[in-house]
Coordinates of C-alpha atoms in Angstrom, one line a residue:
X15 CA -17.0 -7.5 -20.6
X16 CA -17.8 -8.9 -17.3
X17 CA -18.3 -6.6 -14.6
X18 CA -15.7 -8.2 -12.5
X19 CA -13.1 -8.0 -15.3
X20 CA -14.0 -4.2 -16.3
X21 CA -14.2 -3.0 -12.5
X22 CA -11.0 -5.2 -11.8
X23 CA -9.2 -3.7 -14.6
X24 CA -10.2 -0.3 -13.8
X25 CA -9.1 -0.6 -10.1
X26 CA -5.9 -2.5 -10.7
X27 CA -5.0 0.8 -13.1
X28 CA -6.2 3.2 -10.5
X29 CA -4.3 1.5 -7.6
X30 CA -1.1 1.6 -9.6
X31 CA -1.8 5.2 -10.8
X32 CA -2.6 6.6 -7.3
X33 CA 0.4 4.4 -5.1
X34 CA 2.9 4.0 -7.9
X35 CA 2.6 7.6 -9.5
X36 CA 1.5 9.8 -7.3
X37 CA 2.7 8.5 -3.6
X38 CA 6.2 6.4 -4.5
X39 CA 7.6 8.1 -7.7
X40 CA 8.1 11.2 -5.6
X41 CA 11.2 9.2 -3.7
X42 CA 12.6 7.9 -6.8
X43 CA 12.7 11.8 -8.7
X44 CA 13.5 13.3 -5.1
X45 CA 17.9 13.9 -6.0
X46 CA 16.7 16.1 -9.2
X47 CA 14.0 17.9 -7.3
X48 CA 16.4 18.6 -4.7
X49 CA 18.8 19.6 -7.3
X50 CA 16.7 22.0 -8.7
X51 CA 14.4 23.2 -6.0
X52 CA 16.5 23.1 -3.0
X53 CA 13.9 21.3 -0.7
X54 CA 16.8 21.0 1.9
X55 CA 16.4 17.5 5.0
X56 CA 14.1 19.8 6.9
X57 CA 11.4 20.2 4.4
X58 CA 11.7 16.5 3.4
X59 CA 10.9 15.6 6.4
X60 CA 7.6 17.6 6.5
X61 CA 6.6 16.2 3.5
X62 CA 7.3 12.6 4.6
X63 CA 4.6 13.5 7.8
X64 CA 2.2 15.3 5.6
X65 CA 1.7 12.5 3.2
X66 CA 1.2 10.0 5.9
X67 CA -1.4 12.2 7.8
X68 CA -2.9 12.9 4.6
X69 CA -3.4 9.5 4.2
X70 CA -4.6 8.4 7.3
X71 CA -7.4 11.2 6.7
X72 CA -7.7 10.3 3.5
X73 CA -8.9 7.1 3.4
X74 CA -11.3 8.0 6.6
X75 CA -13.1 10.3 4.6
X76 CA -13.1 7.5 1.9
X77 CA -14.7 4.9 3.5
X78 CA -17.2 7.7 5.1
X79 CA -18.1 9.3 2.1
X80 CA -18.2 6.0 -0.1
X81 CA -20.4 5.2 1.9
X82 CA -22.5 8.2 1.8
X83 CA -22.1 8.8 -1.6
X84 CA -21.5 5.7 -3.5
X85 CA -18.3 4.0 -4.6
X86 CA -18.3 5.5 -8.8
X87 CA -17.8 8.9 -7.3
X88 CA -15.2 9.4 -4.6
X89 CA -13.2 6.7 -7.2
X90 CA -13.4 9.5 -9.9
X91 CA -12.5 12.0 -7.1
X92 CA -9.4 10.0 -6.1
X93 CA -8.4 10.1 -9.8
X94 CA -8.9 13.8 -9.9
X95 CA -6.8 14.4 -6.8
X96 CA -4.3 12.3 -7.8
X97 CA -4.1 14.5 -11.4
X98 CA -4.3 18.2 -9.4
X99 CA -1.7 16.8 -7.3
X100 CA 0.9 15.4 -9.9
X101 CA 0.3 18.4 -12.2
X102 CA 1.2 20.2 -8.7
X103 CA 4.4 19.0 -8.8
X104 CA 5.1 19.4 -12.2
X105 CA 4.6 23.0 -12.4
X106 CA 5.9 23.8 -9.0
X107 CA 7.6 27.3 -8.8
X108 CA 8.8 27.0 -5.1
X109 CA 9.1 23.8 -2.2
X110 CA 6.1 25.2 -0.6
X111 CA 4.0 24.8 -3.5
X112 CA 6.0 21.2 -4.3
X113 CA 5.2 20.0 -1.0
X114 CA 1.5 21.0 -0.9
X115 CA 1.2 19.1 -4.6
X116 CA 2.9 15.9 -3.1
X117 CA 0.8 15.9 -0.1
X118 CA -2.2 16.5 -2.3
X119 CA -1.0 13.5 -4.4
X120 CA -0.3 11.3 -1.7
X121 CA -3.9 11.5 -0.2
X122 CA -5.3 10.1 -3.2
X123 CA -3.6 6.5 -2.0
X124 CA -6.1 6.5 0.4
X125 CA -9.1 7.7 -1.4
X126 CA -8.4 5.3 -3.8
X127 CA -9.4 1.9 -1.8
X128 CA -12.5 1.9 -0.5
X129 CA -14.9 2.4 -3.3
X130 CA -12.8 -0.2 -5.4
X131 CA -14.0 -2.6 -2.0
X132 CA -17.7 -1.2 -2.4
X133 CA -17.7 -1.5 -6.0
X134 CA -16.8 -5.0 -6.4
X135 CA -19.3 -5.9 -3.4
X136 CA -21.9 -4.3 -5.8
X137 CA -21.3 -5.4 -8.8
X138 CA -19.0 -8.2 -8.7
X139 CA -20.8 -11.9 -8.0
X140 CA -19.8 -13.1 -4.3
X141 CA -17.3 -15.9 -5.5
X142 CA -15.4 -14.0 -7.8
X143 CA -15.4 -10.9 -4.9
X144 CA -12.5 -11.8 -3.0
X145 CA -9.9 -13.0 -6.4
X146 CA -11.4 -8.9 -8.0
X147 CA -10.1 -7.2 -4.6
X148 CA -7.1 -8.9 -4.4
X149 CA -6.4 -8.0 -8.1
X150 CA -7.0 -4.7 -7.9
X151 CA -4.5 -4.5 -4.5
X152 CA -2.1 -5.4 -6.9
X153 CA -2.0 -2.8 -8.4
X154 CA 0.5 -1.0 -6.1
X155 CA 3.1 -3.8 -7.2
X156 CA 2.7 -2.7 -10.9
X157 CA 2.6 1.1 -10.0
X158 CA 5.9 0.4 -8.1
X159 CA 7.8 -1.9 -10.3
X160 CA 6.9 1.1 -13.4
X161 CA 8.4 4.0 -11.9
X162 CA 11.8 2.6 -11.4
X163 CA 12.2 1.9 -15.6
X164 CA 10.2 5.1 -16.3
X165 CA 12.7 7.0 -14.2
X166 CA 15.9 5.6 -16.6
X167 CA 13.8 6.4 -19.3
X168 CA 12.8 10.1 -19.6
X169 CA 16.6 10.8 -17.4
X170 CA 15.5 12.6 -14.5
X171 CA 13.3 15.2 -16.7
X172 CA 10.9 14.7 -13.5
X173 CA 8.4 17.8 -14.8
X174 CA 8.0 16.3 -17.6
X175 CA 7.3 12.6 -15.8
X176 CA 4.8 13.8 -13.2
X177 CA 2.9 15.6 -16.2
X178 CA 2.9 12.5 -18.1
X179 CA 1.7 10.8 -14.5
X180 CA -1.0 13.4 -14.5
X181 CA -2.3 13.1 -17.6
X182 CA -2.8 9.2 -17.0
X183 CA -4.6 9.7 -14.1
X184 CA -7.4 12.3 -16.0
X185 CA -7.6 9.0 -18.5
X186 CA -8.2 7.3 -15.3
X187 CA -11.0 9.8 -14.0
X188 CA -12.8 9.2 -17.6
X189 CA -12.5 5.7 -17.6
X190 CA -13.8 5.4 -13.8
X191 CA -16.8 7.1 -14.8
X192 CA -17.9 4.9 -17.2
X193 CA -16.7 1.5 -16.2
X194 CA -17.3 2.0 -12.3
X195 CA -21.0 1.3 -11.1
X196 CA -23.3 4.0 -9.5
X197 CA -23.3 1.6 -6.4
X198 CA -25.4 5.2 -4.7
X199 CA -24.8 5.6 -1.3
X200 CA -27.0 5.1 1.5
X201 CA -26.9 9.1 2.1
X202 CA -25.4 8.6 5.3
X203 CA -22.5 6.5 6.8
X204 CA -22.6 3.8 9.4
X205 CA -20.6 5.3 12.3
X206 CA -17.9 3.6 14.0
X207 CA -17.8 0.0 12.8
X208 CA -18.3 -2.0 16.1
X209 CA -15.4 -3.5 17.5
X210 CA -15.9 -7.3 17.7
X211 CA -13.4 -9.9 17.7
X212 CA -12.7 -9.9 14.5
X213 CA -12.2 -6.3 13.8
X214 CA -10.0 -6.0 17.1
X215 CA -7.7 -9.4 15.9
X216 CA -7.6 -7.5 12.7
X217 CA -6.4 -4.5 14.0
X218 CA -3.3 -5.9 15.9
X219 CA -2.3 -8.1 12.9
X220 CA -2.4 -5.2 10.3
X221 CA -0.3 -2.7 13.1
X222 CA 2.4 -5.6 13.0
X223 CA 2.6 -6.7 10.2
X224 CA 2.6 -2.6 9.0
X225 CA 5.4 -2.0 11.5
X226 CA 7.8 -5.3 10.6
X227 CA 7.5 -3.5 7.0
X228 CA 9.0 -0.3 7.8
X229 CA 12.4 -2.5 7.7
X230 CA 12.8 -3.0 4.1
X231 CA 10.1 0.1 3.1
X232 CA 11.7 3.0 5.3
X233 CA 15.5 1.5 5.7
X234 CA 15.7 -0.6 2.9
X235 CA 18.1 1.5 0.8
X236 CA 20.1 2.4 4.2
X237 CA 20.7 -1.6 4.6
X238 CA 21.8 -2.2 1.8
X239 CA 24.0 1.0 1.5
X240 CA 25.3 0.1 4.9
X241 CA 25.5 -3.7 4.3
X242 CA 26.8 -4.5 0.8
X243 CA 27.8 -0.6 0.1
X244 CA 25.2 -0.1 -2.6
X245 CA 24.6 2.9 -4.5
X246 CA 21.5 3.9 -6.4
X247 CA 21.1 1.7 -8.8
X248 CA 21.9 -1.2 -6.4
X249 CA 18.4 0.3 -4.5
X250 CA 17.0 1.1 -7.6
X251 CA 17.0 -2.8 -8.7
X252 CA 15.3 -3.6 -5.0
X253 CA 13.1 -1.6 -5.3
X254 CA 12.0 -3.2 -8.5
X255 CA 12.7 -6.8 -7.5
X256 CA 10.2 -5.5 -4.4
X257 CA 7.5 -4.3 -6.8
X258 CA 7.6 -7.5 -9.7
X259 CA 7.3 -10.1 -6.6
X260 CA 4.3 -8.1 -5.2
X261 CA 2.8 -8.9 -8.4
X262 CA 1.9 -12.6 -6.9
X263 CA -0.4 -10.2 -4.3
X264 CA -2.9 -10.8 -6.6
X265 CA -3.4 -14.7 -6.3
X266 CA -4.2 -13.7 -2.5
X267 CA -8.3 -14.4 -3.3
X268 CA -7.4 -18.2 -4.5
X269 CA -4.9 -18.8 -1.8
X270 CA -7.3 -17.9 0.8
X271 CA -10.2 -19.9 -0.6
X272 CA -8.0 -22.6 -1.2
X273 CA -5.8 -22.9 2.2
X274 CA -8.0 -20.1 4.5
X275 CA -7.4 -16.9 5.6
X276 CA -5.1 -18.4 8.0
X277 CA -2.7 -20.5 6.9
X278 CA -1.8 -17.9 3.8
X279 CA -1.8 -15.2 6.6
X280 CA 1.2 -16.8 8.6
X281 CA 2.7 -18.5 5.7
X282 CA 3.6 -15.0 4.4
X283 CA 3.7 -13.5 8.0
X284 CA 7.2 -16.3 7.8
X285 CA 8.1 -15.4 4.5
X286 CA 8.5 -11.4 5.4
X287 CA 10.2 -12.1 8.4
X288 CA 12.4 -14.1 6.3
X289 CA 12.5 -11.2 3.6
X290 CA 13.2 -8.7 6.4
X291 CA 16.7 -11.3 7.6
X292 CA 17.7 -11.8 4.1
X293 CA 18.0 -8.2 2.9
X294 CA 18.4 -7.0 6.4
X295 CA 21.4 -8.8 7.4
X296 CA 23.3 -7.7 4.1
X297 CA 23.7 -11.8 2.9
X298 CA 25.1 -11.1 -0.2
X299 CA 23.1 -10.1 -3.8
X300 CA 21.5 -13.0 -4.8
X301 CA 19.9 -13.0 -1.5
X302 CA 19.3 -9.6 -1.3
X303 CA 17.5 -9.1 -4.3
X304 CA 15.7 -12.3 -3.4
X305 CA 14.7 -10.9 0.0
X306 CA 13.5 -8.3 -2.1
X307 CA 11.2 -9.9 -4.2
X308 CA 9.7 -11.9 -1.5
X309 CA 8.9 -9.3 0.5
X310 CA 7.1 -7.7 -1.8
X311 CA 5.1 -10.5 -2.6
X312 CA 4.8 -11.4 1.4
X313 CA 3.4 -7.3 1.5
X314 CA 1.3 -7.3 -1.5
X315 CA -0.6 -11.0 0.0
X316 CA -0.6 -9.4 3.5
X317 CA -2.4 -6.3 2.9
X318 CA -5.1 -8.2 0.3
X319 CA -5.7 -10.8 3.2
X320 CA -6.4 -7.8 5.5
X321 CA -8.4 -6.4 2.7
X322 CA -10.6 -10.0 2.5
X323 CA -10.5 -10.2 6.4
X324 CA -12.1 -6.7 7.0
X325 CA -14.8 -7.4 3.9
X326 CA -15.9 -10.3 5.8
X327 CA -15.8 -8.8 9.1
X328 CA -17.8 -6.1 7.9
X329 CA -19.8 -7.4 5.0
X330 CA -22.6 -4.6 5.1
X331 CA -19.9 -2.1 5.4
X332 CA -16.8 -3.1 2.4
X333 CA -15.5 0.1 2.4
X334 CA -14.9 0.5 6.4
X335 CA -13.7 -3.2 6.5
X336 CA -11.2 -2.0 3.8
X337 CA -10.2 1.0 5.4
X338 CA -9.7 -0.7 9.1
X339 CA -7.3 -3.1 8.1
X340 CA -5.4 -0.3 5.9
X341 CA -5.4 2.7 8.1
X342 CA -3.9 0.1 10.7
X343 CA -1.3 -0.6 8.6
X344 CA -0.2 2.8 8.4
X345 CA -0.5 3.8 11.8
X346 CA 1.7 0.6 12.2
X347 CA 4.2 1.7 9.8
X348 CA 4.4 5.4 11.4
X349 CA 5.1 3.8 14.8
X350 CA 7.8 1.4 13.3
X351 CA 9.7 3.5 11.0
X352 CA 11.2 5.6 14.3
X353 CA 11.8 2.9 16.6
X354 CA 13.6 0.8 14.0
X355 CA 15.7 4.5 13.7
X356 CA 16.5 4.4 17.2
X357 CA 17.4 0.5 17.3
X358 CA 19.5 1.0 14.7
X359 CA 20.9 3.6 16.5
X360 CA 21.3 2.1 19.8
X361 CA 21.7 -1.6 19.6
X362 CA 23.0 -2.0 16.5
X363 CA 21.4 -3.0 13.1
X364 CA 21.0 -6.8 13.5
X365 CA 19.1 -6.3 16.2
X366 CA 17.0 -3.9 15.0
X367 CA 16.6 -6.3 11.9
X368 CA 16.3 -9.5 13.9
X369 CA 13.6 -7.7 16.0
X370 CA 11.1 -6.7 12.9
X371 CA 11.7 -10.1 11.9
X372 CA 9.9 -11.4 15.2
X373 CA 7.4 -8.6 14.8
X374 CA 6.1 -9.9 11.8
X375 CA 5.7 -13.4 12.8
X376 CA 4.2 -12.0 16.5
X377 CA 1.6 -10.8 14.2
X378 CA 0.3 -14.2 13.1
X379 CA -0.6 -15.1 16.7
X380 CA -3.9 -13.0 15.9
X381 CA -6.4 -15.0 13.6
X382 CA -9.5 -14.6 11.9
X383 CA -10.9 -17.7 13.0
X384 CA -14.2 -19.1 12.8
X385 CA -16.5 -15.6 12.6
X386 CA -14.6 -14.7 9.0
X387 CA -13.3 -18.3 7.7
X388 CA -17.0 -19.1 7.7
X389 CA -18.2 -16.6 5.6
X390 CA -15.1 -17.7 3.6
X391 CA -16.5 -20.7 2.8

C-alpha cells in the first residue's frame, strides 16, 4: 500500500472518529442525555464554551508538540483522548462528570489535524500532498453524515453509542501506530510562525469565512424551525444532507491544482453565501435541503483550501500552517455565533441571514496570491 493511501486512509478515519464521534454526536444524543441526566440550559451552555476553548488549546498544543515530538505520536494521543473522552460519557454518573468527558472528547478535534498535515509532508510525495490533506479533511463530512443514521439505529441508547464510538477510536489508536510514520520531531518547536502576507491574508479569510458558518452550523436547526416549522427529523435530514455534500471537500487538492487556490476559494466563498440565503431565508424544502448540501460541500472545500494555503505558507512548518488557518476558523465561529444571536434578535432574521451571506463573500477579497500559488505550481 502506498504511503499516501495508508496515511490518507488512516487520517480520513481519524478525522471522522475525532469531529463526527466525539465533537458533533454529542448534539444529536443531547434530548436523551438531558432526559436522563438533567443537564439543565445553564450547564449546556458551559459545555458548548468548554469544548470550543478546549479546542482552541488543543490544536495549539498540537501543532507545538507535533512538532516537538513527531506527527505518529500526538496522532495516537488524539485517538486516545478521543476514546477516554467518549468512554467518559458513556459511563457518566452525574453532569459534572458528563461535561468534563465531552470537553475531553471535543479537544481531541484539534489534536487531531496537525500531525495528519506533518505526516503527509513526511511521507507523502509533494504532488500527491495537497489531494492526501484534502482527503483526510474530509473526514469530518463522513463522521457527520454517520451519526445522524447511527442515532435512528441503536434509538437513543446513547451509552451504549458513545461506547461503541469509543471502542472505534482504541481501533483507531492501534491502527495509527502502525500505519502513521515516526516523522520524529525536531525536539523543539518553531515559535510563533512569522506573520507575512500570506499568513495575515490567511488569517482574515479563515475568521470570515468561520463566522459566515455559524449561520447554518449554530442556527441552522432554529431557521429552519422558525422558517418552514421543522421538527427533528426535518434538522436531522440537514444535518445529513450538510455532512454527504461535504464529502466533495475532498476533491479540494485537484480543484486547486487545476483552477488555483483562488478561483476555488471564491467560487465556494459564492456558493456558501448562497447556501447560507437558501436555507436561511426558509425557501421551501427542495431548497433547503439543497442549501444544505452545498454548504457543506462550500465548508468542507473552504477549510481544505485553508489547510493547502497555510502548508504552503509555511512549508517547513505543516503542522502550524494547519493549525493557523483552523484555530482562525474557530475564533471566527466563536465571534459569529453571538452576533448572529443578537441580529436575529434585533433586526430581524433576514438581515442577520443576508449579512453572513456578505460575510462570506467579504472573505474572498483576501487572496493567496503569488507567494502561495507559486509553490502551487
Amino acid at each position: 500500500m502506498s504511503p499516501a493511501l495508508r496515511i490518507g486512509a488512516t487520517g480520513f478515519a481519524l478525522i471522522a472518529v475525532c469531529y463526527g464521534f466525539a465533537r458533533f454526536a454529542f448534539g444529536l444524543f443531547l434530548p436523551q442525555i438531558d432526559g436522563e441526566l438533567g443537564l439543565g440550559t445553564s450547564l449546556g451552555g458551559v459545555i458548548s464554551g468548554g469544548s470550543f476553548a478546549g479546542y482552541c488549546i488543543a490544536i495549539v498544543a498540537s501543532a507545538i508538540l507535533t512538532e516537538r515530538l513527531g506527527a505518529r505520536a500526538i496522532a495516537v494521543g488524539a485517538a486516545l483522548v478521543a476514546t477516554i473522552g467518549m468512554a467518559g460519557i458513556a459511563l457518566a454518573p452525574s453532569p459534572l462528570i458528563l461535561a468534563i468527558a465531552v470537553v475531553v472528547a471535543g479537544s481531541s478535534t484539534g489534536l487531531a489535524s496537525p500531525p495528519m498535515a506533518a505526516a503527509v509532508a513526511a511521507a507523502v510525495s509533494k504532488g500527491r500532498q495537497d489531494l492526501t490533506n484534502t482527503v483526510i479533511n474530509a473526514g469530518v463530512s463522513a463522521g457527520v453524515a454517520l451519526t445522524g443514521p447511527i442515532a435512528l439505529a441503536i434509538m437513543g441508547q446513547w451509552r451504549l453509542a458513545f461506547g461503541a464510538f469509543a471502542a472505534v477510536a482504541l481501533v483507531l489508536a492501534i491502527a495509527a501506530t502502525i500505519a502513521l510514520p515516526a516523522a520524529s520531531g525536531s525536539g523543539r518547536s518553531g515559535g510563533l510562525p512569522p506573520m507575512t502576507e500570506p499568513v495575515l491574508r490567511l488569517i482574515s479569510a479563515s475568521f470570515l469565512m468561520g463566522a459566515a458558518s455559524t449561520a447554518l452550523w449554530s442556527f441552522g436547526g432554529q431557521l429552519v424551525a422558525s422558517q418552514l416549522d421543522w421538527g427533528t427529523t426535518g434538522t436531522g435530514l440537514l444535518w445529513t444532507c450538510i455532512g454527504v455534500g461535504g464529502l466533495v471537500g475532498a476533491l479540494a487538492g485537484t480543484l486547486v491544482g487545476k483552477f488555483g487556490l483562488d478561483r476555488i476559494h471564491w467560487a465556494f466563498l459564492g456558493l456558501m453565501a448562497a447556501s447560507i440565503l437558501s436555507v436561511g431565508l426558509g425557501l421551501g424544502p427542495v431548497p433547503t435541503l439543497v442549501g444544505g448540501a452545498i454548504f457543506g460541500a462550500a465548508y468542507v472545500m473552504l477549510t481544505g483550501v485553508y489547510l493547502i494555503w497555510g502548508t504552503h505558507a509555511l512549508p517547513d512548518r505543516p503542522a502550524t500552517g494547519l493549525m493557523i488557518g483552523f484555530l482562525t476558523i474557530a475564533v471566527g465561529q466563536t465571534v459569529g455565533a453571538p452576533l448572529f444571536g443578537f441580529l436575529m434578535a434585533g433586526p430581524g432574521v433576514e438581515f442577520a441571514v443576508i449579512c453572513f451571506a456578505a460575510a462570506a463573500l467579504i472573505a474572498g477579497a483576501f487572496r493567496a496570491r503569488s507567494e502561495v500559488n507559486s509553490a502551487l505550481a
